[in-house]
Amino acid sequence: MPDVAIAGFAKAPNVRETDGTTNGVEMLVPIFAEVFEKTGLSKKDIGFWCSGSSDYLAGRAFSFIAAVDAIGAFPPIHESHVEMDAAWALYEAWLKIKMGEVETALVYGFGKSSAGQLRRVLALQLDPYVVTPLWPDSVSIAGIQARLGLEAGLWSEKDLAEVAARGTGKDVSELLDTPYLADPLRRHDIAPITDGAAVIVLSTVERAKDIVEHPAVIQGIEHRVDSPVLGARDLTRSPSTESAAQALDLDGVDLAELHAPFTHQELILRTALKLDDTAKINPSGGALAANPMFSAGLARIGEAATRIHSGESRKAVAHATSGPALQQNLVTVLEAR
């Protein structure tokens, strides 16, 4: 089976609110043009298209079909979709190339979180019989997770502030003086509500050598799932991330892009992946800087690949999450050759 590499990446501006519809076309058209300009490819060069989004977030059925308008009606395309973060769409496209069905693929994800009440929408992914009717919001669930870690002595509020300070440039003591939003979480501990989109071009390594000087070769991808029942697992750990990491070769990783929408979740992920102080964590700012639903995980992979393209990194790990309290986790290892 051929090795697969990331040959191009682009993302829309991450903003609190965008104009336009919830199908993402307005965000996707410019970044499609950007990634084609960067790679020198065109629509006719793409063998497979795969997207990640959510009809629940858009508030209407088959919004992902409307998003295909961004691709255009001609020539006909081979297209698929996942109802979750587009990092999982990348997994599908990666398999399509590995199986030899196509040579190139374009993966995109989009989400307009500002169109509704995000915390209420995310409650729909919980147990529909005994949990969703209570409408627990995502920030409160994360607050419970953070509190459990504090009570267990696994981290302190200062540790959380240090994670936030790295991205904001503010002083730790200044952050600790701010009020709680969902005790023990303060506003800087929580990813902002964001509208955004991202796109990645995949190809065989041989094709990628003609597109980019330093292809980001996908050494491995692993996806694991923990129980959706919050009381059935230890929320201070991420067993699925740990299991995924054990199946991959993380020796020599010098950079990590972690999809951690809350500061304490970065600490959990760093432990699960056994990252030491030699690895640069979230040089892009991560989800705490911008967390566009259904493209933030894909963007972590794209940001890691960009550092390899530029020569800044030789081996990077990228992580994406979905579900409450780090329930589902996908880990990708990228390397330069």
Short mmCIF file of C-alpha atoms in Angstrom, two decimals:
data_model
loop_
_atom_site.label_atom_id
_atom_site.label_comp_id
_atom_site.label_asym_id
_atom_site.label_seq_id
_atom_site.Cartn_x
_atom_site.Cartn_y
_atom_site.Cartn_z
CA MET A 1 0.00 0.00 0.00
CA PRO A 2 1.31 3.49 -0.84
CA ASP A 3 2.42 5.88 1.88
CA VAL A 4 0.26 8.99 2.22
CA ALA A 5 1.36 12.57 2.85
CA ILE A 6 -0.22 15.94 3.53
CA ALA A 7 0.63 18.23 0.64
CA GLY A 8 -1.45 21.32 1.44
CA PHE A 9 -3.41 23.06 4.19
CA ALA A 10 -5.54 26.18 4.44
CA LYS A 11 -8.03 27.54 6.95
CA ALA A 12 -10.64 30.26 7.06
CA PRO A 13 -10.29 33.19 9.46
CA ASN A 14 -11.41 32.05 12.90
CA VAL A 15 -13.96 34.58 14.12
CA ARG A 16 -16.74 34.80 16.70
CA GLU A 17 -19.42 35.16 14.04
CA THR A 18 -19.62 35.09 10.25
CA ASP A 19 -22.24 36.29 7.82
CA GLY A 20 -23.85 33.89 5.37
CA THR A 21 -25.52 30.52 5.61
CA THR A 22 -24.75 27.55 7.84
CA ASN A 23 -23.67 25.33 4.94
CA GLY A 24 -20.14 26.73 4.99
CA VAL A 25 -19.96 27.66 1.29
CA GLU A 26 -18.92 31.25 2.02
CA MET A 27 -16.04 30.02 4.19
CA LEU A 28 -15.01 27.14 1.93
CA VAL A 29 -14.74 28.80 -1.48
CA PRO A 30 -11.82 31.10 -0.50
CA ILE A 31 -9.80 28.36 1.22
CA PHE A 32 -10.35 25.92 -1.67
CA ALA A 33 -8.87 28.60 -3.94
CA GLU A 34 -6.01 29.17 -1.48
CA VAL A 35 -5.02 25.51 -1.19
CA PHE A 36 -5.21 25.03 -4.97
CA GLU A 37 -2.95 28.05 -5.45
CA LYS A 38 -0.47 26.71 -2.89
CA THR A 39 -0.34 23.21 -4.36
CA GLY A 40 -0.72 24.03 -8.06
CA LEU A 41 -3.61 21.56 -8.26
CA SER A 42 -7.16 22.07 -9.53
CA LYS A 43 -10.49 20.39 -8.91
CA LYS A 44 -9.91 17.92 -11.73
CA ASP A 45 -6.75 16.65 -9.95
CA ILE A 46 -8.70 15.55 -6.84
CA GLY A 47 -9.71 11.88 -6.87
CA PHE A 48 -11.79 11.90 -3.66
CA TRP A 49 -13.50 14.56 -1.55
CA CYS A 50 -14.49 14.00 2.08
CA SER A 51 -16.02 16.45 4.56
CA GLY A 52 -16.83 16.71 8.24
CA SER A 53 -19.66 18.80 9.67
CA SER A 54 -22.90 18.49 11.62
CA ASP A 55 -26.50 18.96 10.56
CA TYR A 56 -27.37 19.51 14.23
CA LEU A 57 -25.02 22.49 14.36
CA ALA A 58 -26.37 23.83 11.07
CA GLY A 59 -29.95 23.38 12.26
CA ARG A 60 -31.16 21.63 9.09
CA ALA A 61 -30.91 18.27 7.40
CA PHE A 62 -28.30 17.53 4.72
CA SER A 63 -26.45 20.83 5.14
CA PHE A 64 -23.30 18.99 4.06
CA ILE A 65 -24.89 18.41 0.63
CA ALA A 66 -25.44 22.15 0.28
CA ALA A 67 -21.75 22.66 1.12
CA VAL A 68 -20.81 20.72 -2.03
CA ASP A 69 -21.84 23.87 -3.90
CA ALA A 70 -18.40 25.17 -2.90
CA ILE A 71 -16.83 22.46 -5.08
CA GLY A 72 -18.98 23.12 -8.12
CA ALA A 73 -21.29 21.06 -10.29
CA PHE A 74 -18.73 20.01 -12.89
CA PRO A 75 -16.72 17.88 -13.32
CA PRO A 76 -18.55 15.14 -11.35
CA ILE A 77 -16.81 14.14 -8.11
CA HIS A 78 -16.42 11.14 -5.80
CA GLU A 79 -17.56 12.47 -2.42
CA SER A 80 -18.23 11.30 1.15
CA HIS A 81 -19.04 12.84 4.54
CA VAL A 82 -18.70 12.15 8.27
CA GLU A 83 -21.01 13.65 10.89
CA MET A 84 -18.16 14.75 13.15
CA ASP A 85 -14.86 16.60 13.08
CA ALA A 86 -13.18 16.45 9.69
CA ALA A 87 -10.13 14.77 11.25
CA TRP A 88 -12.22 11.61 10.89
CA ALA A 89 -12.93 12.54 7.27
CA LEU A 90 -9.15 12.65 6.82
CA TYR A 91 -8.99 9.13 8.24
CA GLU A 92 -11.45 7.96 5.57
CA ALA A 93 -9.54 9.73 2.80
CA TRP A 94 -6.24 8.30 4.08
CA LEU A 95 -7.70 4.80 3.78
CA LYS A 96 -8.97 5.54 0.27
CA ILE A 97 -5.44 6.40 -0.86
CA LYS A 98 -3.83 3.54 1.09
CA MET A 99 -6.13 1.08 -0.69
CA GLY A 100 -4.96 2.41 -4.05
CA GLU A 101 -8.38 3.66 -5.13
CA VAL A 102 -7.20 7.26 -5.68
CA GLU A 103 -3.94 9.19 -5.76
CA THR A 104 -5.18 12.46 -4.27
CA ALA A 105 -7.92 13.54 -1.86
CA LEU A 106 -9.22 16.80 -0.47
CA VAL A 107 -10.62 16.87 3.07
CA TYR A 108 -12.58 19.78 4.49
CA GLY A 109 -14.51 20.62 7.62
CA PHE A 110 -16.68 23.57 8.59
CA GLY A 111 -18.91 24.83 11.36
CA LYS A 112 -20.92 27.97 12.10
CA SER A 113 -21.25 27.76 15.88
CA SER A 114 -22.67 31.26 16.16
CA ALA A 115 -25.91 30.21 14.46
CA GLY A 116 -27.32 28.59 17.61
CA GLN A 117 -26.68 27.92 21.28
CA LEU A 118 -23.54 25.76 21.07
CA ARG A 119 -23.59 24.43 24.62
CA ARG A 120 -27.20 23.33 24.19
CA VAL A 121 -26.50 21.75 20.79
CA LEU A 122 -23.61 19.71 22.23
CA ALA A 123 -25.93 18.23 24.85
CA LEU A 124 -27.54 16.28 21.99
CA GLN A 125 -24.48 14.02 21.80
CA LEU A 126 -25.14 12.71 25.32
CA ASP A 127 -27.29 9.75 26.35
CA PRO A 128 -30.70 10.66 24.86
CA TYR A 129 -32.72 8.96 27.61
CA VAL A 130 -31.16 9.91 30.94
CA VAL A 131 -28.64 12.72 30.31
CA THR A 132 -29.72 14.95 27.40
CA PRO A 133 -33.14 15.68 29.01
CA LEU A 134 -31.16 17.37 31.82
CA TRP A 135 -29.43 19.60 29.22
CA PRO A 136 -25.99 19.65 30.87
CA ASP A 137 -23.88 22.09 28.90
CA SER A 138 -20.40 21.22 27.62
CA VAL A 139 -18.61 23.77 29.81
CA SER A 140 -20.25 22.45 32.98
CA ILE A 141 -19.23 18.88 32.09
CA ALA A 142 -15.67 20.08 31.55
CA GLY A 143 -15.87 21.87 34.90
CA ILE A 144 -16.73 18.58 36.60
CA GLN A 145 -13.75 16.96 34.86
CA ALA A 146 -11.43 19.77 35.98
CA ARG A 147 -12.72 19.59 39.56
CA LEU A 148 -12.07 15.85 39.73
CA GLY A 149 -8.45 16.43 38.73
CA LEU A 150 -8.03 19.20 41.29
CA GLU A 151 -9.47 17.05 44.08
CA ALA A 152 -7.18 14.18 43.06
CA GLY A 153 -4.13 16.45 43.17
CA LEU A 154 -3.32 15.84 39.50
CA TRP A 155 -3.17 19.55 38.67
CA SER A 156 -3.75 22.92 40.29
CA GLU A 157 -5.50 26.09 39.17
CA LYS A 158 -2.01 27.53 38.62
CA ASP A 159 -1.23 24.66 36.23
CA LEU A 160 -4.35 25.52 34.23
CA ALA A 161 -3.42 29.20 34.16
CA GLU A 162 0.08 28.34 32.92
CA VAL A 163 -1.43 26.54 29.93
CA ALA A 164 -3.58 29.58 29.14
CA ALA A 165 -0.71 32.02 29.70
CA ARG A 166 1.38 30.34 27.02
CA GLY A 167 -1.22 31.23 24.40
CA THR A 168 -2.40 34.59 25.72
CA GLY A 169 0.91 36.06 26.82
CA LYS A 170 -0.69 37.21 30.06
CA ASP A 171 0.80 36.75 33.51
CA VAL A 172 -0.33 33.69 35.48
CA SER A 173 -1.19 35.72 38.56
CA GLU A 174 -3.29 38.06 36.45
CA LEU A 175 -5.25 35.13 35.03
CA LEU A 176 -5.83 33.65 38.50
CA ASP A 177 -7.40 36.93 39.63
CA THR A 178 -10.19 36.67 37.06
CA PRO A 179 -13.64 35.36 38.11
CA TYR A 180 -14.86 31.81 37.55
CA LEU A 181 -17.14 31.05 34.66
CA ALA A 182 -17.86 27.42 35.58
CA ASP A 183 -15.99 26.74 38.81
CA PRO A 184 -13.10 25.83 38.70
CA LEU A 185 -12.85 27.05 35.09
CA ARG A 186 -12.29 30.69 34.22
CA ARG A 187 -12.90 32.22 30.82
CA HIS A 188 -9.27 31.72 29.76
CA ASP A 189 -9.62 27.99 30.51
CA ILE A 190 -12.35 27.61 27.89
CA ALA A 191 -12.08 27.62 24.10
CA PRO A 192 -13.97 30.48 22.44
CA ILE A 193 -17.06 29.90 20.33
CA THR A 194 -15.75 30.11 16.78
CA ASP A 195 -16.96 30.02 13.19
CA GLY A 196 -14.41 28.52 10.84
CA ALA A 197 -13.35 25.95 8.28
CA ALA A 198 -10.21 24.08 7.23
CA VAL A 199 -9.04 22.07 4.23
CA ILE A 200 -6.22 19.55 3.70
CA VAL A 201 -4.90 17.99 0.50
CA LEU A 202 -3.68 14.39 0.78
CA SER A 203 -1.77 12.45 -1.82
CA THR A 204 0.60 9.56 -2.25
CA VAL A 205 4.11 10.45 -1.13
CA GLU A 206 5.38 10.23 -4.69
CA ARG A 207 2.77 12.74 -5.88
CA ALA A 208 3.39 14.96 -2.85
CA LYS A 209 7.07 15.32 -3.78
CA ASP A 210 5.95 17.23 -6.87
CA ILE A 211 3.68 19.50 -4.82
CA VAL A 212 5.66 20.47 -1.71
CA GLU A 213 9.38 20.42 -0.90
CA HIS A 214 8.96 18.70 2.49
CA PRO A 215 5.87 16.44 2.44
CA ALA A 216 4.36 15.63 5.84
CA VAL A 217 4.19 11.84 5.65
CA ILE A 218 1.48 10.18 7.72
CA GLN A 219 3.38 7.57 9.68
CA GLY A 220 0.26 6.30 11.39
CA ILE A 221 -3.29 7.12 12.50
CA GLU A 222 -5.14 5.53 15.40
CA HIS A 223 -8.69 6.18 16.60
CA ARG A 224 -10.05 4.97 19.94
CA VAL A 225 -13.34 5.51 21.80
CA ASP A 226 -14.14 5.63 25.52
CA SER A 227 -17.55 5.05 27.06
CA PRO A 228 -20.09 7.83 26.45
CA VAL A 229 -21.36 7.21 30.00
CA LEU A 230 -19.55 9.85 32.02
CA GLY A 231 -19.84 7.89 35.26
CA ALA A 232 -18.36 4.76 33.71
CA ARG A 233 -14.85 6.13 33.15
CA ASP A 234 -12.11 8.03 34.95
CA LEU A 235 -12.53 11.54 33.62
CA THR A 236 -9.08 12.57 34.84
CA ARG A 237 -7.50 10.27 32.23
CA SER A 238 -7.95 9.63 28.52
CA PRO A 239 -7.62 5.84 28.11
CA SER A 240 -8.52 6.03 24.42
CA THR A 241 -5.69 8.51 23.76
CA GLU A 242 -3.31 6.34 25.77
CA SER A 243 -4.30 3.28 23.74
CA ALA A 244 -3.90 5.13 20.45
CA ALA A 245 -0.47 6.39 21.48
CA GLN A 246 0.69 2.89 22.41
CA ALA A 247 -0.12 1.72 18.87
CA LEU A 248 2.00 4.47 17.31
CA ASP A 249 5.69 5.38 17.24
CA LEU A 250 6.00 8.64 19.15
CA ASP A 251 9.76 8.46 19.74
CA GLY A 252 11.44 11.65 18.65
CA VAL A 253 8.30 13.80 18.44
CA ASP A 254 9.40 17.43 18.59
CA LEU A 255 6.02 19.14 18.14
CA ALA A 256 2.44 18.42 19.20
CA GLU A 257 -0.83 20.00 18.11
CA LEU A 258 -3.43 18.97 20.70
CA HIS A 259 -7.17 19.49 20.31
CA ALA A 260 -7.82 20.55 23.90
CA PRO A 261 -10.84 22.87 24.21
CA PHE A 262 -10.09 23.31 27.95
CA THR A 263 -6.78 23.94 29.70
CA HIS A 264 -6.97 20.88 31.93
CA GLN A 265 -7.60 18.68 28.89
CA GLU A 266 -4.21 19.68 27.48
CA LEU A 267 -2.65 18.37 30.70
CA ILE A 268 -4.57 15.09 30.34
CA LEU A 269 -3.47 14.71 26.71
CA ARG A 270 0.17 15.51 27.41
CA THR A 271 0.20 12.76 30.02
CA ALA A 272 -1.65 10.29 27.77
CA LEU A 273 0.80 10.88 24.92
CA LYS A 274 3.81 10.91 27.28
CA LEU A 275 5.05 14.21 25.87
CA ASP A 276 8.09 15.67 27.60
CA ASP A 277 9.42 19.21 27.78
CA THR A 278 11.36 18.81 24.52
CA ALA A 279 8.17 18.83 22.45
CA LYS A 280 6.72 22.19 21.46
CA ILE A 281 3.02 22.22 22.36
CA ASN A 282 0.41 23.97 20.21
CA PRO A 283 2.58 26.58 18.47
CA SER A 284 -0.57 27.57 16.54
CA GLY A 285 -2.37 28.45 19.76
CA GLY A 286 -4.53 25.33 19.62
CA ALA A 287 -8.24 25.18 20.33
CA LEU A 288 -7.91 27.71 23.17
CA ALA A 289 -7.13 30.33 20.53
CA ALA A 290 -9.88 29.23 18.13
CA ASN A 291 -12.18 26.22 18.27
CA PRO A 292 -14.30 26.05 15.10
CA MET A 293 -16.58 23.07 15.52
CA PHE A 294 -15.93 20.18 13.11
CA SER A 295 -12.72 21.66 11.71
CA ALA A 296 -10.60 22.32 14.83
CA GLY A 297 -9.36 18.71 14.91
CA LEU A 298 -8.54 18.74 11.20
CA ALA A 299 -6.75 22.05 11.74
CA ARG A 300 -4.51 20.46 14.37
CA ILE A 301 -3.33 17.98 11.75
CA GLY A 302 -2.92 20.75 9.18
CA GLU A 303 -1.00 22.99 11.58
CA ALA A 304 1.38 20.16 12.45
CA ALA A 305 1.89 19.40 8.75
CA THR A 306 2.63 23.07 8.05
CA ARG A 307 5.51 22.98 10.55
CA ILE A 308 6.95 19.98 8.72
CA HIS A 309 6.51 21.69 5.34
CA SER A 310 8.49 24.67 6.64
CA GLY A 311 11.24 22.53 8.17
CA GLU A 312 10.38 23.66 11.70
CA SER A 313 9.57 20.08 12.75
CA ARG A 314 10.91 16.68 11.76
CA LYS A 315 8.30 14.59 13.56
CA ALA A 316 4.99 15.81 14.93
CA VAL A 317 1.91 14.37 16.59
CA ALA A 318 -1.55 15.79 15.96
CA HIS A 319 -4.63 15.02 18.05
CA ALA A 320 -8.36 15.47 17.48
CA THR A 321 -11.20 14.87 19.89
CA SER A 322 -14.97 14.50 19.69
CA GLY A 323 -17.67 13.94 22.29
CA PRO A 324 -17.90 15.06 25.92
CA ALA A 325 -14.83 15.13 28.16
CA LEU A 326 -12.40 13.67 25.58
CA GLN A 327 -14.63 10.70 24.76
CA GLN A 328 -13.31 9.95 21.25
CA ASN A 329 -9.71 10.60 20.25
CA LEU A 330 -7.76 10.36 17.01
CA VAL A 331 -3.95 10.56 17.00
CA THR A 332 -1.87 11.12 13.87
CA VAL A 333 1.92 10.97 13.59
CA LEU A 334 3.57 13.01 10.83
CA GLU A 335 7.19 12.99 9.78
CA ALA A 336 9.49 14.58 7.23
CA ARG A 337 11.42 12.38 4.86
#
